[in-house]
Amino acid sequence: MSQRERNLVLAVDDEVDFLELIEQIGAGVGCDVITADSATRFREQIARRQPALILLDLQMPGMDGIEALRYLARQGTTAGILLASGMDQRVLASARQLGDSLGLRMLGTLQKPAMLEDIEALLVRHLEPGEGLTAEELARAIAEHELSIHYQPKVRRAHGDWQVASAEALVRWRHPRLGLLYPREFLPLAERSGLIVGVTDFVLTDAIRQIGHWRQRGLNIGATVNLSPRLVQDLEFPDRLGRLLREFDAAPEQLTLEVTEAASVDDPELVMDIFTRLRVRGVGLALDDFGTGTSSLTQLYKMPFSEVKIDCALVAEVPHTKPAATVLRAIIDLAHALSLTVCAEGVETVQTFEFLEQAGCDALQGDFIAVAMPAAEIETFAHAWQGVHRSATLQG
Ligand code: C2E
Ligand code: MG
Ligand code: MG
């Protein structure tokens, strides 16, 4: 994704407390915050993401703020930059000038210590919260079918081979003015406005219709749908889902719902009720983004999950980083001991694929296998994959 992520802030500071504060403020004003507390982490974040706004501490051990500005200029960063520092206003002002002369989009300065309200006001003023996306626009988008779903294939080990077993439904918004928007650009708005219920119903209906369609075409392909924490609190949800499955004549076993740990913190009993009813009906339940710090081990045995999805960030570290490989192997063994299947997300290279295959991972998903695609392309992909794999097996 080369376009800027409109709702994303990168906060760079060696004070972890300050970073946590920015994360909290970000959550409050509805933007996503990623952080870096070292030069290495800063470069990693810039390589991976395109924040709309960078809040940069001028003084960090091991990183000179001016050097960081030069680095951003070399990378061609188009993000707006806010400088923060405990140094006096004049130092901040001259650093800002330097940024201007490097061609960076310098937005202003923040004198530390800063008041919470000041930081909040700065974020709101300088972020383009979805460039002015409104709940009304999103409501219209849902009603007028501006949302579309891309499916990312997932392969599963079967009889010593990897087969296309299902596809994850990932929502996109074809915005008439802004072009294709990715989930992280509008899901926070959907959550805040309650429209996530409409978004999810749209995605679920599409996915369940696809399951029925693939079955009619003689393909044994399931679908997975991401479920917002809010829907996991909705007691009507299992019945609505049951109706949808019947309407499209889709087997519940072909549907898996993915939730993150956040889903079950507020009211564990209610969530347990809903999860258990879903599992009893035969629907799969996956714990998404495992290994990111937002997921916990207790979830694994307390909630009736059928699968664990290991987050891209951890998967990206293997096979090069030995400790990450050790953690990954341990997660796979732990999940198996709890009778859960394990899917690794974000498989980007053949080396990672082979590592995970050897480590006993049950399912794999990621750009190395296939990027998300329109549903109509899945069938062709599945045949092509099977062809390549069959010939590889025969040759091997
Ligand atoms: P997720 O459920 O963890 O989905 C995986 C994300 O990783 C997707 O991004 C996918 O395109 C991306 N990805 C897959 N393989 C690779 C890879 O090899 N390398 C890299 N760098 N990335 C890879 P996407 O589509 O932008 O979705 C982001 C998140 O938005 C999803 O993360 C999910 O949490 C959320 N989301 C997407 N669709 C829906 C939806 O319909 N409802 C809800 N509630 N959330 C959704
Ligand atoms: Mg997911
Ligand atoms: Mg995930």
Short mmCIF file of C-alpha atoms and ligand atoms in Angstrom, two decimals:
data_model
loop_
_atom_site.label_atom_id
_atom_site.label_comp_id
_atom_site.label_asym_id
_atom_site.label_seq_id
_atom_site.Cartn_x
_atom_site.Cartn_y
_atom_site.Cartn_z
CA MET A 1 0.00 0.00 0.00
CA SER A 2 1.85 3.07 -1.14
CA GLN A 3 -0.77 5.65 -0.26
CA ARG A 4 -0.59 7.40 3.10
CA GLU A 5 -2.64 5.82 5.86
CA ARG A 6 -4.93 8.71 6.64
CA ASN A 7 -5.69 7.74 10.17
CA LEU A 8 -2.26 6.66 11.31
CA VAL A 9 0.09 8.44 13.71
CA LEU A 10 3.67 7.39 14.36
CA ALA A 11 4.94 8.57 17.73
CA VAL A 12 8.73 8.48 18.15
CA ASP A 13 10.01 8.99 21.67
CA ASP A 14 12.30 7.20 24.12
CA GLU A 15 9.87 7.83 26.99
CA VAL A 16 7.57 4.84 27.06
CA ASP A 17 5.09 6.69 29.30
CA PHE A 18 4.77 9.42 26.71
CA LEU A 19 4.18 6.84 23.97
CA GLU A 20 1.47 5.21 26.05
CA LEU A 21 -0.16 8.58 26.57
CA ILE A 22 -0.22 9.21 22.83
CA GLU A 23 -1.73 5.77 22.28
CA GLN A 24 -4.49 6.58 24.75
CA ILE A 25 -5.18 9.97 23.24
CA GLY A 26 -5.16 8.41 19.76
CA ALA A 27 -7.74 5.82 20.81
CA GLY A 28 -9.86 8.63 22.25
CA VAL A 29 -9.88 10.69 19.07
CA GLY A 30 -10.26 7.66 16.82
CA CYS A 31 -6.88 7.39 15.16
CA ASP A 32 -4.43 4.51 15.11
CA VAL A 33 -1.10 5.02 16.79
CA ILE A 34 2.10 3.10 16.18
CA THR A 35 5.22 3.85 18.19
CA ALA A 36 9.01 3.70 18.10
CA ASP A 37 11.27 4.06 21.12
CA SER A 38 14.57 3.61 19.30
CA ALA A 39 16.23 4.49 16.00
CA THR A 40 15.96 0.91 14.76
CA ARG A 41 12.27 0.71 15.57
CA PHE A 42 11.73 4.11 13.91
CA ARG A 43 13.29 2.90 10.65
CA GLU A 44 11.32 -0.35 10.84
CA GLN A 45 8.04 1.49 11.27
CA ILE A 46 8.83 3.85 8.38
CA ALA A 47 9.66 0.86 6.17
CA ARG A 48 6.39 -0.91 7.00
CA ARG A 49 3.77 1.82 7.24
CA GLN A 50 2.84 5.18 5.74
CA PRO A 51 1.69 7.31 8.64
CA ALA A 52 -0.20 10.51 7.93
CA LEU A 53 1.37 12.17 10.94
CA ILE A 54 4.70 11.72 12.72
CA LEU A 55 5.22 13.04 16.22
CA LEU A 56 8.99 13.18 16.59
CA ASP A 57 10.99 13.70 19.76
CA LEU A 58 14.07 15.74 18.92
CA GLN A 59 16.19 14.26 21.68
CA MET A 60 16.50 10.53 21.89
CA PRO A 61 19.47 8.48 23.05
CA GLY A 62 21.10 6.93 19.98
CA MET A 63 19.09 9.06 17.58
CA ASP A 64 19.64 12.64 16.68
CA GLY A 65 16.33 14.28 15.76
CA ILE A 66 17.94 16.24 12.95
CA GLU A 67 19.38 13.04 11.53
CA ALA A 68 15.86 11.57 11.74
CA LEU A 69 14.48 14.50 9.72
CA ARG A 70 17.15 13.95 7.07
CA TYR A 71 16.27 10.26 7.01
CA LEU A 72 12.57 11.07 6.49
CA ALA A 73 13.48 13.47 3.67
CA ARG A 74 15.61 10.77 1.96
CA GLN A 75 12.71 8.32 2.25
CA GLY A 76 10.45 10.83 0.52
CA THR A 77 8.03 10.89 3.46
CA THR A 78 4.86 12.85 2.77
CA ALA A 79 3.59 12.62 6.36
CA GLY A 80 2.96 15.78 8.35
CA ILE A 81 5.61 16.18 11.05
CA LEU A 82 5.19 17.55 14.54
CA LEU A 83 8.33 18.09 16.57
CA ALA A 84 8.24 17.51 20.30
CA SER A 85 10.95 18.35 22.75
CA GLY A 86 11.73 19.60 26.20
CA MET A 87 14.27 21.97 24.66
CA ASP A 88 13.47 25.60 24.41
CA GLN A 89 11.19 26.99 21.76
CA ARG A 90 14.07 28.44 19.71
CA VAL A 91 15.73 25.05 19.22
CA LEU A 92 12.38 23.63 18.15
CA ALA A 93 11.84 26.54 15.75
CA SER A 94 15.21 26.12 14.06
CA ALA A 95 14.70 22.36 13.74
CA ARG A 96 11.37 23.10 12.14
CA GLN A 97 13.03 25.45 9.67
CA LEU A 98 15.55 22.80 8.79
CA GLY A 99 12.70 20.36 8.14
CA ASP A 100 11.05 22.92 5.86
CA SER A 101 14.28 23.39 3.93
CA LEU A 102 14.55 19.61 3.46
CA GLY A 103 11.14 19.68 1.82
CA LEU A 104 9.34 17.99 4.68
CA ARG A 105 5.75 18.88 5.59
CA MET A 106 6.48 20.46 8.98
CA LEU A 107 3.22 21.11 10.82
CA GLY A 108 4.31 22.53 14.13
CA THR A 109 6.03 21.98 17.43
CA LEU A 110 5.02 20.67 20.80
CA GLN A 111 6.81 21.94 23.86
CA LYS A 112 7.20 19.20 26.50
CA PRO A 113 5.89 18.62 29.06
CA ALA A 114 2.65 19.01 27.16
CA MET A 115 -0.89 19.08 28.44
CA LEU A 116 -3.10 16.21 27.39
CA GLU A 117 -5.62 18.64 25.85
CA ASP A 118 -2.88 20.28 23.76
CA ILE A 119 -1.74 16.96 22.33
CA GLU A 120 -5.32 15.94 21.65
CA ALA A 121 -6.03 19.22 19.87
CA LEU A 122 -2.88 18.86 17.75
CA LEU A 123 -3.78 15.34 16.64
CA VAL A 124 -7.34 16.29 15.78
CA ARG A 125 -6.22 19.41 13.90
CA HIS A 126 -3.47 17.79 11.88
CA LEU A 127 -4.77 14.35 11.17
CA GLU A 128 -6.98 13.95 8.24
CA PRO A 129 -9.45 11.68 10.03
CA GLY A 130 -10.24 9.74 6.90
CA GLU A 131 -9.98 13.12 5.11
CA GLY A 132 -13.26 14.06 6.64
CA LEU A 133 -14.96 10.69 6.31
CA THR A 134 -18.30 10.87 8.05
CA ALA A 135 -20.71 8.33 9.46
CA GLU A 136 -23.30 9.53 6.92
CA GLU A 137 -20.91 8.73 4.07
CA LEU A 138 -20.18 5.29 5.49
CA ALA A 139 -23.89 4.59 6.02
CA ARG A 140 -24.48 5.52 2.36
CA ALA A 141 -21.53 3.35 1.32
CA ILE A 142 -23.08 0.34 3.04
CA ALA A 143 -26.51 1.00 1.55
CA GLU A 144 -25.22 1.69 -1.94
CA HIS A 145 -22.75 -1.19 -2.03
CA GLU A 146 -19.57 0.85 -2.17
CA LEU A 147 -18.03 -1.73 0.12
CA SER A 148 -16.40 -4.68 -1.53
CA ILE A 149 -14.73 -7.77 -0.21
CA HIS A 150 -11.40 -9.21 -1.21
CA TYR A 151 -10.58 -12.77 -0.30
CA GLN A 152 -7.14 -13.92 0.75
CA PRO A 153 -6.62 -17.66 0.23
CA LYS A 154 -5.39 -19.80 3.07
CA VAL A 155 -3.77 -23.17 2.47
CA ARG A 156 -4.07 -26.10 4.82
CA ARG A 157 -1.99 -29.22 5.16
CA ALA A 158 -3.89 -32.27 3.97
CA HIS A 159 -2.49 -35.70 3.15
CA GLY A 160 1.07 -34.40 3.14
CA ASP A 161 0.20 -31.57 0.75
CA TRP A 162 -1.06 -27.98 0.99
CA GLN A 163 -4.55 -27.32 -0.33
CA VAL A 164 -6.58 -24.14 -0.66
CA ALA A 165 -9.00 -24.67 2.22
CA SER A 166 -10.57 -21.28 2.78
CA ALA A 167 -10.28 -17.57 2.18
CA GLU A 168 -10.38 -14.63 4.57
CA ALA A 169 -12.93 -11.92 3.73
CA LEU A 170 -11.24 -8.50 3.98
CA VAL A 171 -13.38 -5.44 3.53
CA ARG A 172 -12.49 -2.49 1.26
CA TRP A 173 -14.36 0.73 0.51
CA ARG A 174 -14.41 2.02 -3.06
CA HIS A 175 -14.81 5.63 -2.14
CA PRO A 176 -16.09 7.78 -5.03
CA ARG A 177 -13.64 10.60 -4.25
CA LEU A 178 -10.74 9.00 -2.35
CA GLY A 179 -10.37 5.72 -4.21
CA LEU A 180 -9.83 2.35 -2.56
CA LEU A 181 -9.75 2.59 1.23
CA TYR A 182 -8.35 -0.16 3.46
CA PRO A 183 -9.97 -1.35 6.71
CA ARG A 184 -7.65 0.54 9.01
CA GLU A 185 -8.75 3.78 7.35
CA PHE A 186 -12.45 3.43 8.05
CA LEU A 187 -13.03 0.69 10.62
CA PRO A 188 -12.29 3.03 13.54
CA LEU A 189 -15.09 5.29 12.23
CA ALA A 190 -17.33 2.25 11.79
CA GLU A 191 -16.66 1.20 15.39
CA ARG A 192 -17.27 4.68 16.81
CA SER A 193 -20.49 5.20 14.92
CA GLY A 194 -21.91 1.73 15.48
CA LEU A 195 -21.96 1.18 11.72
CA ILE A 196 -19.64 -1.79 12.22
CA VAL A 197 -22.81 -3.86 12.64
CA GLY A 198 -23.88 -2.96 9.09
CA VAL A 199 -20.35 -3.46 7.74
CA THR A 200 -20.09 -6.91 9.30
CA ASP A 201 -23.54 -7.97 8.11
CA PHE A 202 -22.46 -6.98 4.60
CA VAL A 203 -19.20 -8.95 4.86
CA LEU A 204 -20.86 -11.98 6.44
CA THR A 205 -23.60 -12.09 3.83
CA ASP A 206 -21.02 -11.91 1.05
CA ALA A 207 -18.84 -14.60 2.64
CA ILE A 208 -21.72 -16.98 3.29
CA ARG A 209 -23.02 -16.47 -0.23
CA GLN A 210 -19.52 -17.32 -1.49
CA ILE A 211 -19.38 -20.51 0.57
CA GLY A 212 -22.65 -21.60 -1.06
CA HIS A 213 -21.37 -20.59 -4.50
CA TRP A 214 -18.06 -22.44 -4.15
CA ARG A 215 -19.89 -25.54 -3.00
CA GLN A 216 -22.16 -25.39 -6.04
CA ARG A 217 -19.04 -25.19 -8.20
CA GLY A 218 -17.74 -28.36 -6.55
CA LEU A 219 -15.06 -26.55 -4.55
CA ASN A 220 -14.47 -27.37 -0.93
CA ILE A 221 -13.52 -23.85 0.15
CA GLY A 222 -14.62 -22.15 3.36
CA ALA A 223 -14.56 -18.50 4.35
CA THR A 224 -13.38 -16.62 7.41
CA VAL A 225 -14.81 -13.31 8.60
CA ASN A 226 -13.36 -10.87 11.13
CA LEU A 227 -15.75 -10.07 13.93
CA SER A 228 -15.65 -6.78 15.76
CA PRO A 229 -15.58 -6.97 19.58
CA ARG A 230 -18.93 -5.18 19.64
CA LEU A 231 -20.71 -7.99 17.78
CA VAL A 232 -19.40 -10.52 20.20
CA GLN A 233 -21.59 -8.77 22.79
CA ASP A 234 -24.74 -9.09 20.67
CA LEU A 235 -26.92 -11.97 21.93
CA GLU A 236 -28.97 -11.92 18.72
CA PHE A 237 -25.89 -12.55 16.62
CA PRO A 238 -25.83 -16.39 16.60
CA ASP A 239 -29.47 -16.49 15.46
CA ARG A 240 -28.90 -13.91 12.71
CA LEU A 241 -25.94 -15.92 11.55
CA GLY A 242 -27.94 -19.15 11.62
CA ARG A 243 -30.60 -17.55 9.37
CA LEU A 244 -27.95 -16.39 6.90
CA LEU A 245 -26.37 -19.86 6.71
CA ARG A 246 -29.77 -21.41 5.99
CA GLU A 247 -30.65 -18.77 3.42
CA PHE A 248 -27.55 -19.55 1.33
CA ASP A 249 -27.53 -23.25 2.09
CA ALA A 250 -24.02 -23.00 3.51
CA ALA A 251 -22.56 -25.49 5.98
CA PRO A 252 -21.62 -23.80 9.30
CA GLU A 253 -18.39 -25.85 9.31
CA GLN A 254 -17.28 -23.86 6.26
CA LEU A 255 -17.43 -20.59 8.18
CA THR A 256 -14.84 -19.42 10.70
CA LEU A 257 -15.14 -16.20 12.68
CA GLU A 258 -11.96 -14.41 13.72
CA VAL A 259 -11.84 -12.35 16.85
CA THR A 260 -9.04 -10.63 18.70
CA GLU A 261 -8.62 -10.80 22.42
CA ALA A 262 -10.20 -7.38 22.86
CA ALA A 263 -13.47 -9.11 22.10
CA SER A 264 -13.74 -10.85 25.40
CA VAL A 265 -12.47 -8.49 28.03
CA ASP A 266 -15.60 -6.53 28.90
CA ASP A 267 -18.12 -9.19 29.70
CA PRO A 268 -16.50 -12.63 29.56
CA GLU A 269 -19.68 -14.50 30.49
CA LEU A 270 -21.73 -12.93 27.73
CA VAL A 271 -18.95 -13.57 25.23
CA MET A 272 -18.62 -17.17 26.40
CA ASP A 273 -22.37 -17.63 25.89
CA ILE A 274 -22.19 -16.35 22.31
CA PHE A 275 -18.97 -18.17 21.42
CA THR A 276 -20.27 -21.46 22.77
CA ARG A 277 -23.55 -21.16 20.84
CA LEU A 278 -21.59 -20.49 17.66
CA ARG A 279 -19.32 -23.49 18.23
CA VAL A 280 -22.29 -25.74 19.02
CA ARG A 281 -23.74 -24.79 15.65
CA GLY A 282 -20.48 -25.91 14.04
CA VAL A 283 -19.02 -22.49 13.18
CA GLY A 284 -15.22 -22.25 13.62
CA LEU A 285 -13.74 -19.65 15.93
CA ALA A 286 -10.21 -18.31 15.54
CA LEU A 287 -8.19 -16.15 17.90
CA ASP A 288 -6.69 -13.55 15.53
CA ASP A 289 -3.37 -11.70 15.81
CA PHE A 290 -1.97 -14.05 18.42
CA GLY A 291 1.46 -13.02 19.68
CA THR A 292 0.97 -9.26 19.37
CA GLY A 293 0.57 -8.36 23.00
CA THR A 294 -3.15 -7.83 22.56
CA SER A 295 -3.68 -11.55 22.90
CA SER A 296 -3.26 -13.57 26.03
CA LEU A 297 -2.60 -17.17 26.84
CA THR A 298 -5.60 -17.54 29.12
CA GLN A 299 -7.92 -16.82 26.19
CA LEU A 300 -6.59 -19.93 24.54
CA TYR A 301 -7.95 -22.37 27.05
CA LYS A 302 -10.84 -20.39 28.54
CA MET A 303 -12.69 -19.61 25.32
CA PRO A 304 -13.90 -22.31 22.93
CA PHE A 305 -11.56 -21.46 20.05
CA SER A 306 -10.89 -23.93 17.28
CA GLU A 307 -7.91 -22.09 15.77
CA VAL A 308 -5.12 -19.67 16.58
CA LYS A 309 -3.82 -17.23 13.98
CA ILE A 310 -0.26 -16.15 14.58
CA ASP A 311 0.23 -12.48 13.82
CA CYS A 312 2.22 -11.26 10.81
CA ALA A 313 4.71 -9.39 13.02
CA LEU A 314 5.96 -12.57 14.70
CA VAL A 315 5.85 -14.61 11.49
CA ALA A 316 7.95 -11.97 9.72
CA GLU A 317 10.79 -12.58 12.18
CA VAL A 318 11.30 -16.22 11.29
CA PRO A 319 13.30 -17.97 10.07
CA HIS A 320 16.07 -15.37 10.53
CA THR A 321 15.61 -14.64 14.23
CA LYS A 322 16.31 -17.64 16.41
CA PRO A 323 14.35 -16.56 19.52
CA ALA A 324 11.31 -15.75 17.35
CA ALA A 325 11.56 -19.20 15.79
CA THR A 326 11.66 -20.75 19.26
CA VAL A 327 8.56 -18.79 20.35
CA LEU A 328 6.74 -19.74 17.18
CA ARG A 329 7.51 -23.44 17.60
CA ALA A 330 6.33 -23.24 21.22
CA ILE A 331 3.04 -21.60 20.19
CA ILE A 332 2.42 -24.31 17.63
CA ASP A 333 3.11 -27.07 20.18
CA LEU A 334 0.98 -25.35 22.82
CA ALA A 335 -1.94 -24.93 20.42
CA HIS A 336 -1.70 -28.55 19.37
CA ALA A 337 -1.64 -29.68 22.99
CA LEU A 338 -4.93 -27.76 23.39
CA SER A 339 -6.33 -29.41 20.23
CA LEU A 340 -6.35 -26.14 18.30
CA THR A 341 -5.22 -25.75 14.72
CA VAL A 342 -2.59 -23.12 14.00
CA CYS A 343 -2.55 -20.73 11.07
CA ALA A 344 0.38 -18.40 10.41
CA GLU A 345 -0.47 -15.05 8.80
CA GLY A 346 1.79 -12.84 6.72
CA VAL A 347 3.86 -15.59 5.08
CA GLU A 348 5.90 -13.53 2.64
CA THR A 349 8.83 -15.72 1.60
CA VAL A 350 9.61 -19.28 0.61
CA GLN A 351 11.96 -19.50 3.60
CA THR A 352 9.14 -18.64 6.01
CA PHE A 353 6.83 -21.10 4.25
CA GLU A 354 9.36 -23.90 4.59
CA PHE A 355 10.13 -23.06 8.20
CA LEU A 356 6.44 -23.16 9.16
CA GLU A 357 5.89 -26.34 7.21
CA GLN A 358 8.72 -27.98 9.08
CA ALA A 359 7.56 -26.55 12.44
CA GLY A 360 4.20 -28.29 12.02
CA CYS A 361 1.94 -25.33 11.29
CA ASP A 362 -1.47 -26.50 10.02
CA ALA A 363 -2.45 -23.58 7.79
CA LEU A 364 -0.65 -20.73 6.07
CA GLN A 365 -1.77 -17.36 4.72
CA GLY A 366 0.19 -14.50 3.25
CA ASP A 367 1.40 -12.71 0.18
CA PHE A 368 3.81 -15.55 -0.69
CA ILE A 369 0.79 -17.79 -1.24
CA ALA A 370 -1.54 -15.12 -2.60
CA VAL A 371 -2.63 -11.56 -1.93
CA ALA A 372 -6.31 -10.81 -1.30
CA MET A 373 -8.31 -10.93 -4.56
CA PRO A 374 -11.88 -10.57 -5.80
CA ALA A 375 -13.96 -13.67 -5.04
CA ALA A 376 -14.29 -14.42 -8.76
CA GLU A 377 -10.53 -15.11 -8.96
CA ILE A 378 -10.40 -17.62 -6.11
CA GLU A 379 -11.53 -20.58 -8.18
CA THR A 380 -8.81 -20.02 -10.81
CA PHE A 381 -6.26 -19.56 -8.06
CA ALA A 382 -7.31 -22.78 -6.31
CA HIS A 383 -6.95 -24.78 -9.54
CA ALA A 384 -3.58 -23.19 -10.35
CA TRP A 385 -2.30 -23.86 -6.83
CA GLN A 386 -3.43 -27.46 -6.92
CA GLY A 387 -1.78 -27.91 -10.32
CA VAL A 388 1.57 -26.53 -9.16
CA HIS A 389 1.46 -28.52 -5.97
CA ARG A 390 0.45 -31.74 -7.57
CA SER A 391 3.32 -31.52 -10.06
CA ALA A 392 5.74 -30.52 -7.26
CA THR A 393 4.65 -33.57 -5.25
CA LEU A 394 4.97 -35.89 -8.24
CA GLN A 395 8.42 -34.56 -9.05
CA GLY A 396 9.51 -34.58 -5.44
P1 C2E B 1 -6.27 -9.37 9.93
O1 C2E B 1 -7.57 -10.04 10.20
O2 C2E B 1 -5.11 -9.77 10.75
O3 C2E B 1 -6.02 -9.59 8.37
C1 C2E B 1 -4.77 -9.78 7.82
C2 C2E B 1 -4.23 -8.51 7.23
O4 C2E B 1 -2.88 -8.73 6.85
C3 C2E B 1 -4.95 -8.06 5.96
O5 C2E B 1 -4.85 -6.63 5.84
C4 C2E B 1 -4.11 -8.71 4.89
O6 C2E B 1 -4.25 -8.11 3.63
C5 C2E B 1 -2.72 -8.50 5.46
N1 C2E B 1 -1.76 -9.47 4.95
C6 C2E B 1 -1.99 -10.72 4.54
N2 C2E B 1 -0.89 -11.33 4.12
C7 C2E B 1 0.12 -10.44 4.27
C8 C2E B 1 1.54 -10.51 4.03
O7 C2E B 1 2.09 -11.52 3.57
N3 C2E B 1 2.26 -9.41 4.34
C9 C2E B 1 1.67 -8.29 4.84
N4 C2E B 1 2.48 -7.25 5.10
N5 C2E B 1 0.35 -8.19 5.08
C10 C2E B 1 -0.43 -9.26 4.81
P2 C2E B 1 -6.13 -5.72 5.63
O8 C2E B 1 -7.02 -6.28 4.57
O9 C2E B 1 -5.62 -4.33 5.46
O10 C2E B 1 -6.91 -5.85 6.99
C11 C2E B 1 -6.40 -5.30 8.16
C12 C2E B 1 -7.26 -5.68 9.35
O11 C2E B 1 -8.56 -5.08 9.27
C13 C2E B 1 -7.54 -7.16 9.46
O12 C2E B 1 -6.43 -7.77 10.03
C14 C2E B 1 -8.78 -7.19 10.33
O13 C2E B 1 -8.42 -7.08 11.70
C15 C2E B 1 -9.50 -5.91 9.93
N6 C2E B 1 -10.62 -6.24 9.03
C16 C2E B 1 -10.58 -6.49 7.71
N7 C2E B 1 -11.82 -6.74 7.23
C17 C2E B 1 -12.68 -6.66 8.29
C18 C2E B 1 -14.10 -6.83 8.46
O14 C2E B 1 -14.85 -7.12 7.54
N8 C2E B 1 -14.61 -6.64 9.72
C19 C2E B 1 -13.82 -6.35 10.78
N9 C2E B 1 -14.38 -6.19 11.97
N10 C2E B 1 -12.47 -6.20 10.66
C20 C2E B 1 -11.90 -6.35 9.43
MG MG B 2 -8.25 -11.71 10.50
MG MG B 3 -4.55 -11.17 11.95
#
